[in-house]
Short mmCIF file of N, CA and C in Angstrom, two decimals:
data_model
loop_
_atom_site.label_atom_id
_atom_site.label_comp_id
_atom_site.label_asym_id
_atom_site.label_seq_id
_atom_site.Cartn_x
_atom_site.Cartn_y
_atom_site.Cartn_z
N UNK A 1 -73.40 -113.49 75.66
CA UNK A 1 -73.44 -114.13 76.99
C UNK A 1 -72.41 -113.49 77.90
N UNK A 2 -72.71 -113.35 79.43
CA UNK A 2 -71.87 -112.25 79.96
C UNK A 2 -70.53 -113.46 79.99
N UNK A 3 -69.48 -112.69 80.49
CA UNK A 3 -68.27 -113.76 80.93
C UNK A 3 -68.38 -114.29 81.71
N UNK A 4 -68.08 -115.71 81.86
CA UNK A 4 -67.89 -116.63 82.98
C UNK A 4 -69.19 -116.77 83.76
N UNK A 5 -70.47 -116.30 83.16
CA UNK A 5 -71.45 -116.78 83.72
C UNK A 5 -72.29 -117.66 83.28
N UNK A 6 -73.50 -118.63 84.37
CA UNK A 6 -73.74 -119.99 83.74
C UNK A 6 -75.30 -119.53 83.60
N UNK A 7 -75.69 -119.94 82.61
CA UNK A 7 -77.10 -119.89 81.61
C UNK A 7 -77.61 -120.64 82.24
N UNK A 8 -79.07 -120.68 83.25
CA UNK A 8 -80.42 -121.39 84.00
C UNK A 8 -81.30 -121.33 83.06
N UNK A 9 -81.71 -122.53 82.11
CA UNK A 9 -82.96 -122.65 81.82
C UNK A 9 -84.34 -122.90 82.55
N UNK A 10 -85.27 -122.04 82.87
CA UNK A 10 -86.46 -123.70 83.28
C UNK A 10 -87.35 -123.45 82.22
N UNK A 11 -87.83 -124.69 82.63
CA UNK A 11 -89.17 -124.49 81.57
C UNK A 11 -90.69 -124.67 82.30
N UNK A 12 -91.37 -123.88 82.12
CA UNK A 12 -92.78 -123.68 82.66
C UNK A 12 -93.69 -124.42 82.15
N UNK A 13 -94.89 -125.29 82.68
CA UNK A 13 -95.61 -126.39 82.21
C UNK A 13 -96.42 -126.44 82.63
N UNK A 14 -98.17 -126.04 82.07
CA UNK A 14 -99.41 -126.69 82.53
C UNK A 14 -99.69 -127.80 83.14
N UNK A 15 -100.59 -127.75 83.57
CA UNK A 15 -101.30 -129.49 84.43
C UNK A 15 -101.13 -130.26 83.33
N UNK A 16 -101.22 -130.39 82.12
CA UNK A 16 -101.50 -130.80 81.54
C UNK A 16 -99.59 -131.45 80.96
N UNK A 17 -99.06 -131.19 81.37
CA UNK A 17 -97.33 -131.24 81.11
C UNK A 17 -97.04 -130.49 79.71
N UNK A 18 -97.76 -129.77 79.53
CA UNK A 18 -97.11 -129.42 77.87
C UNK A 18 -96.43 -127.41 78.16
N UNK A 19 -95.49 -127.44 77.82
CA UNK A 19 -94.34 -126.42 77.96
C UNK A 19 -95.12 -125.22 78.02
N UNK A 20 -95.19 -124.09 78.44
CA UNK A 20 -96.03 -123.16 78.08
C UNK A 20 -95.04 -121.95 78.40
N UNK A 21 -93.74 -121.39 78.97
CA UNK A 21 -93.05 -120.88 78.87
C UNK A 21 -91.27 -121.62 78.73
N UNK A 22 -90.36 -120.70 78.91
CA UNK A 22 -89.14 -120.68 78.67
C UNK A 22 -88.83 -119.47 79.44
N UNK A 23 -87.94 -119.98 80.45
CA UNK A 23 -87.47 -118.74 81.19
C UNK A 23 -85.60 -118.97 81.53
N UNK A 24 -85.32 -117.78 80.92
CA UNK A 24 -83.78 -118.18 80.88
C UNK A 24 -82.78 -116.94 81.77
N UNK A 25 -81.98 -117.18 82.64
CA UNK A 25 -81.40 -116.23 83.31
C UNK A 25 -79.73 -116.88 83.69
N UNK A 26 -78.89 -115.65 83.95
CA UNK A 26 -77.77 -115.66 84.27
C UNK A 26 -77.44 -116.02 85.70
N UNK A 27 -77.12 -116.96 86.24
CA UNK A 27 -76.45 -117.09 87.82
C UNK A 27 -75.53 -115.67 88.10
N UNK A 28 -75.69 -115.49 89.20
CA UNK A 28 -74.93 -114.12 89.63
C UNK A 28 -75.26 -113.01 88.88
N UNK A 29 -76.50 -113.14 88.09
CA UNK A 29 -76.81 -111.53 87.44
C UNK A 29 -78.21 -111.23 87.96
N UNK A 30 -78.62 -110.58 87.37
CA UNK A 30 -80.38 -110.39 87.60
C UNK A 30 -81.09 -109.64 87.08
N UNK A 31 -80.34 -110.41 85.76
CA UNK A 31 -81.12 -110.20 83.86
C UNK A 31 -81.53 -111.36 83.38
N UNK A 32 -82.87 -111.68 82.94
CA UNK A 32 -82.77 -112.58 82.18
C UNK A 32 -83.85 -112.38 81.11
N UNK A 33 -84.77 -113.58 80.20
CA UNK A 33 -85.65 -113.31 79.73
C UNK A 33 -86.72 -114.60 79.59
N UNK A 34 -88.15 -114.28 79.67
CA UNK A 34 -88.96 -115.16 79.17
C UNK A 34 -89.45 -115.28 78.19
N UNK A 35 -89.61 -116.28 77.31
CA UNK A 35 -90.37 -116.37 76.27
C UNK A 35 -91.61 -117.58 75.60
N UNK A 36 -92.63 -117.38 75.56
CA UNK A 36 -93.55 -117.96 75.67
C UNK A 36 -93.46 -119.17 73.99
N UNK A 37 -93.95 -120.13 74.10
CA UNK A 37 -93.81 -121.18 73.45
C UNK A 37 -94.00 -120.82 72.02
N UNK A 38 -94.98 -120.04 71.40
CA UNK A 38 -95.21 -119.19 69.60
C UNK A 38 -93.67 -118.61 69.99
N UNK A 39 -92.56 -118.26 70.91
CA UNK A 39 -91.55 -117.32 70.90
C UNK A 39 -92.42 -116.29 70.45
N UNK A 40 -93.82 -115.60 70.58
CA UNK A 40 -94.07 -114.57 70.31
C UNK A 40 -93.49 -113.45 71.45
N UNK A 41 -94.00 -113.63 72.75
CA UNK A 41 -93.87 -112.91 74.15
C UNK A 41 -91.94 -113.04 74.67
N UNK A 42 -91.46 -112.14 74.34
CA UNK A 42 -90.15 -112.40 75.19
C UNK A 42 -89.81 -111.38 75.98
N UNK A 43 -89.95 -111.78 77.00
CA UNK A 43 -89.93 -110.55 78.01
C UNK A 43 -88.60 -110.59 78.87
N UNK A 44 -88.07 -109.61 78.52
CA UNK A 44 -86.32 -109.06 79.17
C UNK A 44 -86.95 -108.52 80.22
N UNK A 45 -86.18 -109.56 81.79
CA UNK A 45 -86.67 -109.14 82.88
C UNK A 45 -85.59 -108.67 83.78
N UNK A 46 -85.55 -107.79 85.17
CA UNK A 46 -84.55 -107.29 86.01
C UNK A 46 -85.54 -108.30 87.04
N UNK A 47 -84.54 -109.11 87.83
CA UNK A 47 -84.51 -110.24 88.68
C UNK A 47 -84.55 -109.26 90.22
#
């Protein structure tokens, strides 16, 4: 985790309310990553 920076979870959700991603990024950076609910798909993204 970088220094002194704060971890943004959200979480992504069908009509249906059930979770269908995980998207996690650094405040003040513009790296983060998504990863889809199997955690199969994790995609390291530039913000």
């Amino acid at each position: 985790m970088p220094e002194g920076k704060t971890l943004h979870v959200f979480t992504i959700r069908d009509k249906n309310g059930k979770v269908t991603k995980t998207k996690e990024f650094y405040v003040g950076t513009r790296t983060g990553k998504i990863t889809d609910q199997e955690g199969k798909k994790v995609k390291e993204m530039k913000l």
